[in-house]
Coordinates of C-alpha atoms in Angstrom, one line a residue:
M290 CA 22.0 25.2 73.7
V291 CA 24.4 28.0 73.0
V292 CA 26.8 27.6 70.7
A293 CA 30.1 29.2 71.4
E294 CA 32.4 30.9 69.4
P295 CA 34.5 33.1 68.3
E296 CA 34.5 36.6 67.1
T297 CA 37.0 36.6 64.7
S298 CA 36.4 35.0 61.3
I299 CA 35.8 31.3 60.7
D300 CA 37.0 29.7 57.0
P301 CA 34.2 27.6 56.6
G302 CA 35.4 26.4 52.9
A303 CA 39.2 25.2 53.9
G304 CA 37.6 21.7 54.5
A305 CA 39.7 18.2 54.2
D306 CA 41.8 19.3 51.9
E307 CA 44.7 20.8 54.1
A308 CA 46.6 19.8 55.8
P309 CA 47.2 20.7 59.0
G310 CA 49.8 23.5 58.9
A311 CA 49.5 24.4 55.2
P312 CA 50.3 28.0 54.8
T313 CA 47.2 30.7 54.6
P314 CA 45.5 31.1 51.6
L315 CA 46.7 34.0 49.6
L316 CA 43.3 36.2 50.6
D317 CA 42.7 35.5 53.9
R318 CA 46.3 37.6 54.0
A319 CA 46.4 40.8 55.3
P320 CA 43.3 41.8 56.4
Q321 CA 44.4 44.7 57.9
A322 CA 45.5 45.4 53.9
A323 CA 42.2 44.6 52.8
R324 CA 40.5 47.2 55.7
W325 CA 42.8 50.0 54.2
T326 CA 42.1 49.1 50.9
F327 CA 38.3 49.2 51.6
A328 CA 38.8 52.9 53.5
A329 CA 40.7 53.6 50.4
L330 CA 36.8 52.6 47.5
L331 CA 34.8 54.8 50.7
A332 CA 36.7 57.3 49.8
A333 CA 35.9 57.3 46.7
A334 CA 33.0 56.4 46.5
V335 CA 32.2 60.3 48.6
P336 CA 32.4 62.2 45.2
Y337 CA 31.2 59.5 42.7
W338 CA 27.9 59.7 44.4
A339 CA 27.9 63.1 45.3
L340 CA 28.3 64.4 41.5
R341 CA 25.7 61.2 40.8
C342 CA 23.4 63.3 42.6
R343 CA 23.4 66.6 41.5
G344 CA 20.6 68.1 39.4
Q345 CA 17.4 66.1 41.4
W346 CA 15.0 67.8 43.8
F347 CA 12.2 66.8 45.8
F348 CA 10.2 64.1 44.6
Q349 CA 6.2 62.1 44.8
D350 CA 6.7 60.8 48.8
E351 CA 8.9 63.3 50.2
W352 CA 6.1 66.0 50.3
A353 CA 3.9 64.1 52.7
F354 CA 7.2 64.2 55.4
L355 CA 8.0 68.0 53.9
V356 CA 3.8 69.5 54.0
W357 CA 2.2 67.3 56.0
R358 CA 4.5 65.8 58.9
D359 CA 5.9 68.2 60.7
G360 CA 6.5 66.1 63.5
G361 CA 4.8 67.6 66.2
S362 CA 3.4 65.1 67.8
I363 CA 3.5 61.9 69.1
E364 CA 0.9 60.6 66.5
D365 CA 2.9 62.3 63.3
L366 CA 5.9 60.7 64.2
L367 CA 3.4 57.0 64.6
R368 CA 1.3 56.9 62.0
P369 CA 2.8 55.1 58.7
H370 CA 3.7 56.0 55.3
N371 CA 2.1 53.4 53.3
E372 CA 2.0 50.3 56.1
H373 CA 5.4 51.6 57.2
W374 CA 6.6 52.5 60.4
T375 CA 8.8 55.9 59.0
T376 CA 9.5 57.9 62.8
L377 CA 13.1 58.2 62.6
P378 CA 13.3 59.5 59.0
V379 CA 9.9 62.1 59.6
I380 CA 12.1 62.8 62.6
I381 CA 15.6 63.3 60.1
Y382 CA 13.4 65.1 57.5
R383 CA 12.1 67.8 59.6
V384 CA 15.7 68.2 61.4
V385 CA 17.3 68.8 58.2
F386 CA 14.0 70.9 56.6
N387 CA 14.3 73.2 59.5
L388 CA 18.0 73.7 59.1
F389 CA 18.0 73.7 55.2
G390 CA 14.1 74.1 53.9
L391 CA 13.9 74.0 49.9
R392 CA 16.7 76.1 49.4
S393 CA 19.0 73.2 48.4
Y394 CA 18.0 69.1 48.3
R395 CA 21.9 68.2 48.7
P396 CA 21.3 68.3 53.0
Y397 CA 19.3 65.9 52.3
Q398 CA 21.1 63.4 50.4
A399 CA 24.0 63.7 51.9
V400 CA 22.2 62.1 55.2
N401 CA 21.4 59.7 51.8
I402 CA 24.9 58.5 51.1
A403 CA 25.9 59.0 54.7
F404 CA 24.2 55.9 55.3
H405 CA 24.7 54.1 51.8
L406 CA 28.1 54.1 53.0
A407 CA 27.3 53.3 56.2
T408 CA 25.8 49.9 55.0
A409 CA 28.7 49.1 52.9
V410 CA 30.8 49.3 55.8
L411 CA 28.8 46.5 57.9
V412 CA 27.8 45.2 54.5
R413 CA 31.9 43.8 54.2
A414 CA 31.5 43.4 58.2
V415 CA 28.2 40.6 58.2
A416 CA 30.5 39.2 55.2
V417 CA 33.5 38.4 57.5
R418 CA 31.9 37.7 60.2
S419 CA 29.9 34.8 58.1
G420 CA 33.5 33.7 57.6
A421 CA 34.4 35.4 53.9
S422 CA 37.9 35.9 53.0
P423 CA 38.6 40.0 54.1
W424 CA 39.5 40.7 50.5
L425 CA 37.2 39.0 49.1
A426 CA 34.8 40.3 51.8
T427 CA 35.9 43.7 50.2
V428 CA 35.0 43.0 46.7
A429 CA 31.6 42.4 47.2
A430 CA 31.3 45.3 49.7
G431 CA 32.7 47.4 46.9
L432 CA 30.7 46.1 44.6
F433 CA 27.4 46.9 46.5
L434 CA 29.2 50.4 47.6
F435 CA 29.4 51.0 43.5
Y436 CA 25.5 49.4 42.5
G437 CA 24.2 52.1 40.2
S438 CA 22.2 50.0 39.0
G439 CA 20.8 50.4 42.6
G440 CA 20.9 54.1 42.6
E441 CA 17.8 55.5 42.7
N442 CA 17.8 54.7 46.7
V443 CA 21.1 56.9 47.4
I444 CA 19.8 60.2 44.8
W445 CA 16.1 59.7 45.9
A446 CA 16.6 60.8 49.6
F447 CA 13.2 60.0 50.3
Q448 CA 15.2 55.9 50.0
I449 CA 16.2 56.8 53.5
T450 CA 13.7 55.0 54.8
F451 CA 15.3 51.4 52.6
I452 CA 18.7 52.8 53.6
G453 CA 18.8 53.5 57.3
G454 CA 16.4 50.1 57.7
L455 CA 19.4 48.2 56.7
T456 CA 21.8 50.0 58.0
F457 CA 20.8 49.7 61.6
G458 CA 18.9 46.2 60.5
L459 CA 22.6 44.5 59.1
A460 CA 24.1 46.5 63.0
H461 CA 21.4 44.1 64.9
L462 CA 23.0 41.5 63.3
L463 CA 26.3 42.6 64.0
L464 CA 25.8 43.7 67.3
A465 CA 23.3 40.0 68.8
D466 CA 25.7 37.7 66.8
H467 CA 27.8 37.3 70.4
A468 CA 28.9 34.3 72.5
D469 CA 28.8 36.2 75.8
P470 CA 27.3 39.7 75.3
S471 CA 27.4 42.5 78.1
L472 CA 24.3 44.5 79.6
L473 CA 25.6 47.3 76.9
R474 CA 25.8 45.4 74.3
R475 CA 22.3 44.0 74.8
A476 CA 20.7 47.6 75.0
A477 CA 22.8 48.7 71.6
A478 CA 21.9 45.6 69.7
F479 CA 18.1 46.2 71.1
A480 CA 18.5 50.0 70.2
S481 CA 19.5 49.3 66.6
G482 CA 16.9 46.8 65.7
L483 CA 14.4 49.0 67.5
A484 CA 15.6 51.4 64.8
A485 CA 15.5 49.0 62.1
L486 CA 11.6 48.8 62.5
M487 CA 11.6 52.7 62.9
F488 CA 12.6 53.2 59.1
S489 CA 10.4 51.1 57.0
G490 CA 9.4 47.5 56.9
V491 CA 12.5 46.8 55.5
G492 CA 14.1 47.0 58.9
L493 CA 11.6 44.3 60.0
V494 CA 12.7 41.7 57.9
V495 CA 16.6 42.0 58.6
V496 CA 16.2 41.9 62.0
A497 CA 14.1 39.1 61.7
A498 CA 16.7 37.4 59.5
A499 CA 18.9 38.4 62.1
G500 CA 17.1 36.2 64.8
L501 CA 17.1 33.5 62.6
A502 CA 20.6 33.5 62.5
V503 CA 21.3 34.0 66.4
A504 CA 19.4 30.8 66.6
A505 CA 21.0 28.6 64.8
R506 CA 24.7 30.2 65.7
R507 CA 23.7 31.0 69.4
G508 CA 20.8 29.1 70.1
I509 CA 17.3 29.8 70.8
R510 CA 17.7 31.8 74.3
A511 CA 20.0 34.0 72.9
A512 CA 17.7 34.8 69.7
L513 CA 14.6 35.1 71.8
L514 CA 16.1 37.1 74.3
Q515 CA 16.7 40.1 71.6
Q516 CA 13.5 39.8 69.3
V517 CA 11.3 39.3 71.7
P518 CA 11.1 42.9 72.9
L519 CA 11.3 43.9 69.6
A520 CA 8.5 42.1 68.2
A521 CA 6.4 42.9 71.1
V522 CA 7.2 46.7 70.5
Y523 CA 6.7 46.8 67.0
L524 CA 2.9 44.9 67.4
V525 CA 2.0 47.4 70.0
W526 CA 2.2 49.9 67.2
W527 CA 1.1 48.2 64.5
T528 CA -2.5 47.2 66.3
T529 CA -3.0 51.0 67.3
H530 CA -1.1 52.8 63.5
G531 CA 0.1 50.2 61.4
I532 CA -3.0 48.4 60.7
E533 CA -5.4 49.3 57.2
P534 CA -8.0 48.0 57.0
D535 CA -9.5 49.8 54.0
R536 CA -6.1 48.6 51.9
D537 CA -7.4 47.4 48.8
R538 CA -4.4 43.8 48.5
R539 CA -5.2 42.1 45.2
S540 CA -1.8 40.4 44.6
R541 CA -2.3 36.7 43.9
P542 CA 0.5 33.6 45.1
D543 CA 1.5 33.2 41.3
Q544 CA 2.0 37.2 41.3
V545 CA 3.8 37.1 44.4
L546 CA 5.8 34.6 42.6
R547 CA 6.5 36.2 40.0
M548 CA 7.8 39.1 41.4
V549 CA 10.2 37.2 43.9
G550 CA 12.1 35.4 41.0
N551 CA 12.1 38.2 38.4
S552 CA 12.9 40.5 41.0
L553 CA 16.4 37.9 42.6
E554 CA 17.1 37.5 38.5
H555 CA 16.9 40.9 38.3
A556 CA 19.3 42.2 40.9
L557 CA 21.9 39.5 40.1
E558 CA 21.6 40.5 36.5
S559 CA 22.1 43.9 37.0
L560 CA 24.9 43.7 39.6
G561 CA 27.1 41.6 36.8
Q562 CA 25.2 43.9 33.8
S563 CA 24.1 40.1 32.2
R564 CA 22.0 37.8 32.4
A565 CA 25.2 35.3 32.1
V566 CA 27.5 37.1 34.5
G567 CA 24.0 37.2 36.7
L568 CA 24.0 33.6 36.5
G569 CA 27.3 33.1 37.2
I570 CA 26.6 34.5 40.2
S571 CA 24.4 33.3 42.4
V572 CA 26.0 29.3 41.5
L573 CA 29.2 30.7 42.1
A574 CA 27.2 31.0 45.2
I575 CA 24.8 27.9 45.2
L576 CA 28.4 26.2 45.3
G577 CA 30.5 27.7 48.0
V578 CA 27.6 27.2 50.3
L579 CA 27.0 22.9 49.3
L580 CA 30.9 22.9 49.7
A581 CA 30.8 24.5 52.9
A582 CA 28.2 22.4 53.9
W583 CA 30.1 19.3 52.5
A584 CA 32.9 20.0 54.3
H585 CA 30.8 19.9 57.4
R586 CA 28.8 17.2 56.8
R587 CA 30.1 15.2 60.0
S588 CA 29.0 17.9 62.7
F589 CA 25.4 20.0 62.3
A590 CA 26.1 22.1 65.2
A591 CA 29.4 23.4 63.1
L592 CA 27.5 23.1 59.8
R593 CA 24.5 25.5 61.5
V594 CA 27.3 28.2 63.1
T595 CA 28.8 28.1 59.5
L596 CA 25.2 28.9 57.0
A597 CA 23.3 30.5 60.0
I598 CA 24.3 34.3 58.5
P599 CA 23.9 33.0 54.9
L600 CA 20.8 31.6 54.8
A601 CA 19.5 34.0 57.3
L602 CA 20.3 36.6 54.9
V603 CA 18.9 34.6 51.1
V604 CA 15.4 34.0 53.7
G605 CA 15.7 37.9 54.5
A606 CA 16.3 39.0 50.9
T607 CA 13.4 36.9 49.9
A608 CA 10.8 37.3 52.4
F609 CA 11.4 41.5 51.9
L610 CA 10.7 40.3 48.0
A611 CA 7.4 38.6 49.5
L612 CA 5.9 40.6 51.9
T613 CA 6.8 43.7 49.1
A614 CA 5.0 41.6 46.3
F615 CA 2.0 40.7 48.7
S616 CA 1.4 44.9 50.0
G617 CA 1.0 45.8 46.6
H618 CA 3.6 47.6 47.6
A619 CA 5.2 47.1 43.7
G620 CA 3.1 49.8 42.9
L621 CA -0.3 48.9 41.7
G622 CA -1.1 45.4 43.1
L623 CA 1.2 43.9 40.9
E624 CA -1.4 43.9 37.8
D625 CA 1.0 45.9 35.8
P626 CA 2.2 42.8 34.1
D627 CA 5.7 44.8 32.8
L628 CA 6.2 45.6 36.6
V629 CA 5.9 42.0 38.0
R630 CA 9.0 41.3 35.1
D631 CA 11.4 44.1 35.3
P632 CA 10.4 45.4 39.2
P633 CA 11.4 48.6 41.1
S634 CA 15.2 49.1 41.0
R635 CA 15.3 50.1 45.0
Y636 CA 14.2 46.5 45.2
S637 CA 17.2 45.7 44.0
Y638 CA 20.0 47.4 46.3
V639 CA 18.1 45.6 48.9
V640 CA 18.4 42.2 47.6
I641 CA 21.9 43.1 46.8
A642 CA 23.0 44.6 50.4
L643 CA 21.6 41.3 51.9
L644 CA 23.4 38.9 49.1
A645 CA 26.7 40.4 49.2
P646 CA 27.6 38.7 52.3
V647 CA 26.4 35.9 51.0
L648 CA 28.6 36.0 47.5
A649 CA 31.5 37.0 49.5
Y650 CA 31.0 33.9 51.6
G651 CA 30.7 31.4 48.8
A652 CA 33.7 33.2 46.8
S653 CA 35.8 33.0 49.4
V654 CA 34.7 29.0 50.1
V655 CA 35.4 28.4 46.4
V656 CA 38.8 29.9 46.3
R657 CA 40.3 28.3 49.5
R658 CA 39.1 24.9 47.8
W659 CA 40.6 25.6 44.5
R660 CA 42.9 28.4 44.6
V661 CA 43.5 27.9 40.5
A662 CA 39.5 29.8 40.3
L663 CA 40.7 32.5 42.4
V664 CA 41.1 34.8 38.8
P665 CA 38.1 33.9 37.1
V666 CA 35.7 33.7 40.3
L667 CA 37.7 38.1 39.8
V668 CA 36.3 38.4 37.0
L669 CA 33.3 37.4 36.7
L670 CA 32.4 39.1 40.3
V671 CA 34.3 42.5 38.7
V672 CA 33.0 42.6 34.9
G673 CA 29.7 44.5 35.9
V674 CA 31.3 47.6 37.4
P675 CA 31.6 49.6 34.8
G676 CA 28.4 49.7 33.6
N677 CA 26.9 49.6 37.3
L678 CA 29.0 53.4 37.4
S679 CA 27.9 54.4 33.9
T680 CA 23.9 53.8 35.0
S681 CA 22.4 57.3 35.7
W682 CA 18.8 57.6 37.6
R683 CA 16.6 60.8 37.5
R684 CA 14.0 61.0 40.3
E685 CA 11.7 64.6 39.3
H686 CA 9.0 64.8 38.2
P687 CA 8.2 66.2 35.1
L688 CA 5.3 68.5 35.4
A689 CA 6.6 69.7 38.8
P690 CA 9.7 70.8 38.1
P691 CA 12.0 73.1 40.8
A692 CA 11.0 76.7 38.9
L693 CA 7.7 75.7 38.7
V694 CA 7.3 75.1 42.7
L695 CA 9.4 77.7 43.0
A696 CA 7.5 80.4 40.5
L697 CA 4.1 79.3 42.5
A698 CA 5.4 80.1 46.0
H699 CA 6.8 84.4 44.3
A700 CA 3.7 84.7 42.0
E701 CA 2.1 88.1 43.6
E702 CA -1.3 85.6 43.1
L703 CA -0.2 83.5 46.4
A704 CA -1.6 86.5 48.5
S705 CA -4.4 86.3 47.4
A706 CA -5.3 82.7 46.9
P707 CA -7.0 80.4 49.4
A708 CA -4.9 78.9 51.7
D709 CA -6.3 75.2 51.6
Q710 CA -6.1 75.8 47.5
R711 CA -3.2 72.6 45.6
P712 CA -2.3 74.5 42.8
L713 CA -0.3 71.2 41.9
A714 CA -4.0 69.3 42.8
D715 CA -3.6 67.0 39.4
T716 CA 0.3 66.3 40.2
P717 CA 1.0 62.1 42.7
G718 CA 3.2 63.8 45.4
P719 CA 3.2 67.6 44.8
A720 CA -0.3 67.7 45.2
M721 CA -0.3 67.4 49.0
I722 CA 1.4 71.7 49.1
T723 CA -1.4 73.9 49.7
V724 CA -1.0 77.6 49.2
G725 CA -0.7 78.3 52.7
W726 CA 1.7 75.7 52.9
L727 CA 4.1 77.7 50.0
R728 CA 3.8 81.3 51.8
T729 CA 4.6 80.4 55.2
V730 CA 8.0 78.8 53.9
R731 CA 8.4 81.1 51.4
D732 CA 8.1 83.7 54.4
D733 CA 10.1 82.0 57.2
G734 CA 13.1 81.9 54.5
R735 CA 12.8 78.1 53.2
L736 CA 12.9 79.0 49.5
P737 CA 15.6 80.5 47.4
E738 CA 15.2 83.5 46.6
P739 CA 12.9 84.5 43.1
T740 CA 15.4 84.4 39.4
P741 CA 13.7 85.0 36.8
V742 CA 11.7 82.4 34.9
R743 CA 10.5 81.3 31.5
P744 CA 7.5 82.7 29.7
S745 CA 5.8 78.6 30.3
I746 CA 7.0 78.6 33.7
E747 CA 5.8 82.1 34.2
A748 CA 2.5 81.3 32.2
E749 CA 1.7 77.3 34.1
A750 CA 2.3 79.2 37.6
H751 CA -1.0 82.1 36.6
A752 CA -3.0 79.0 35.1
R753 CA -2.9 77.4 39.2
L754 CA -3.1 80.3 40.9
A755 CA -4.9 82.6 39.2
L756 CA -8.1 81.5 37.3
R757 CA -10.8 82.0 39.3
I758 CA -14.2 81.0 37.9
G759 CA -16.7 83.1 39.1
P760 CA -20.2 82.4 40.8
D761 CA -22.7 84.8 39.3
R762 CA -24.7 83.9 36.7
P763 CA -25.1 86.8 34.1
E764 CA -28.3 86.2 32.4
D765 CA -28.7 88.1 29.8
A766 CA -24.8 87.6 28.3
V767 CA -24.9 87.4 24.6
C768 CA -23.1 83.6 23.9
R769 CA -22.3 81.6 20.4
P770 CA -21.1 78.2 20.5
A771 CA -17.5 78.1 20.6
P772 CA -15.0 77.3 17.9
A773 CA -13.9 73.4 17.4
G774 CA -10.7 74.6 17.5
G775 CA -10.7 77.2 19.7
E776 CA -10.8 80.6 20.6
V777 CA -7.8 82.6 22.9
V778 CA -9.3 85.5 25.1
R779 CA -7.9 88.6 27.5
V780 CA -9.7 88.5 30.8
T781 CA -8.6 90.5 33.4
A782 CA -10.0 90.7 37.1
D783 CA -12.5 92.9 36.0
D784 CA -13.6 92.6 32.9
G785 CA -14.2 87.9 31.9
I786 CA -15.6 85.9 30.4
V787 CA -19.0 83.9 30.6
F788 CA -18.8 80.4 29.6
F789 CA -20.9 77.1 29.8
G790 CA -19.8 73.5 29.5
A791 CA -16.8 71.7 29.2
F792 CA -13.5 73.5 28.0
S793 CA -9.7 72.6 28.4
V794 CA -8.3 76.2 29.2
R795 CA -4.3 76.9 29.0
V796 CA -3.0 80.4 29.6
V797 CA -0.6 82.1 27.2
G798 CA 2.5 83.3 27.5
S799 CA 4.1 85.7 26.6
D800 CA 6.4 83.7 23.7
G801 CA 3.7 82.5 22.7
S802 CA 4.0 79.4 24.8
R803 CA 1.4 77.4 26.4
S804 CA 0.2 75.9 30.4
Q805 CA -0.9 72.5 30.8
P806 CA -4.4 72.0 30.2
Q807 CA -6.9 72.8 32.8
S808 CA -10.4 70.8 32.7
I809 CA -13.4 73.6 33.5
G810 CA -16.8 72.7 32.9
S811 CA -20.8 74.1 34.4
F812 CA -23.6 73.5 32.9
E813 CA -25.4 76.5 34.1
R814 CA -23.0 80.2 33.0
R815 CA -20.0 81.2 35.2
T816 CA -17.7 83.8 34.7
L817 CA -14.0 82.6 34.3
T818 CA -11.8 85.5 35.5
T819 CA -8.2 85.9 37.1
A820 CA -6.8 86.9 40.7
G821 CA -3.4 88.1 39.3
P822 CA -2.5 90.3 36.2
P823 CA -4.2 89.7 33.2
L824 CA -3.6 86.8 30.8
T825 CA -4.5 85.5 27.6
L826 CA -6.6 81.9 27.5
D827 CA -6.4 79.8 24.7
L828 CA -9.9 78.4 25.5
R829 CA -10.7 74.6 23.7
P830 CA -14.3 73.1 23.7
K831 CA -14.0 69.8 25.1
R832 CA -17.1 68.7 23.0
A833 CA -18.1 70.9 19.5
G834 CA -21.4 72.4 19.1
F835 CA -23.0 72.8 22.8
P836 CA -19.6 73.8 25.0
S837 CA -20.1 78.4 24.4
L838 CA -18.9 81.2 25.2
C839 CA -20.5 84.5 26.1
R840 CA -19.9 88.1 26.9
E841 CA -21.5 90.5 29.1
P842 CA -23.3 93.8 28.6
A843 CA -20.8 95.8 29.6
A844 CA -22.9 97.8 31.6
T845 CA -23.0 95.0 33.9
R846 CA -19.6 94.3 33.6
R847 CA -16.8 95.1 37.4
G848 CA -16.3 98.2 37.7
G849 CA -18.3 99.4 34.7

């Protein structure tokens, strides 16, 4: 049976204690002023996040979208990223990359900030649809808007995969929850749900939560009309592209349960900036839901309409954490006890986005029933704001800073290096960068102009591009055991150093600074030389006694 219900917000907490004709509670008055207040918060959030996003650069997974995913084929668009369907983030990255290249990280972050603001707008709209006061919906959405503890998702542009799933998932909920939707509205609900699925698994759980809410509020048939086509499309993608049979899932049920519980606790604690406040916030939301359930205890139809969205969002948040934990995406298959105890903040962001409407709803029910609770409730909600405003995040790989990547791209050795060489192969994320790709983006003008670099960065670029180990085996070279403390030698393109054994190699910069160590080793004699300008090398044996350094006779050296 489909339960018809007007599109305006309901007042589930104004229960039995209010006489007919009683004045409207204070926090339900002036809804237009509440909307304008939230608009002002949105305007203030733009410079806030713009300032918070300064100094960031491309990090980890982003290089997969930049180097490996050009969006030039259907297969490339449908291929999963860590089991997630990410067609739309790939398209967004390629559009921004084609417009701005790597000249600035700001355009990528600007798209992410825009999605964050849109999600906050939808969080407020869902709260009002649930029955929250317009003012408390504004407060709860404002807490999410300035949720600095989850700022990792905003400053790291790649997390558009999470935020986009939230944005379109919540839009799908609002569009699907209608008593008599038109064909255009049905199409928009389907499109938004499909877009959510194509951002990441976050969209999957939000769309599923929307289906639960619509089933309770509008009836099973209305929910099936929306969910079955989306489920069919996702199932087709998953069976053709999404299955990764070799993925090792090591998460045990007890680990999953601990991860879910700790993540919920961590999210609420970070929202309130203390464990006590986080506990108070959760008690407030639970109390509001219980009061609403008690007020509508005589009518199951009214009860399920009233509590459908809040409970569906709670289920969605819990399901997101459980699926994340089970699939091992929490990091290392949950084998790391610190990870189980202190989950990543990017998950807290999703949890707060889904629970903020529930919090607004519960607070509204409590305040409508006990008006004297208004001030304590507001204090409880906003006490964590200063701490969240001051929380800072940074996402930049220390082994691949922008200066090093740009130095590699503009180095003279790049022209002679093999196209498939990976100068950052030992660095997760940037390991995907190849010499050929660097040459292409440089020649296409998608990189900043070269600027003077520090000697240490220059040495690092030489170490990663210029060092060559020759295949020749000069048997008549004079060899001696390498000193245990290492030796500093100078090599050129025509005059190298012969070695055998295992060594750690550092390039010495003009100011005496050293590059990161590289390991080389051979059981046969090899020549270590350079493909670029002369280099000073610091060679240190990995084990005393066996590794040796040699010099060829002058007559046999290249060019001799």
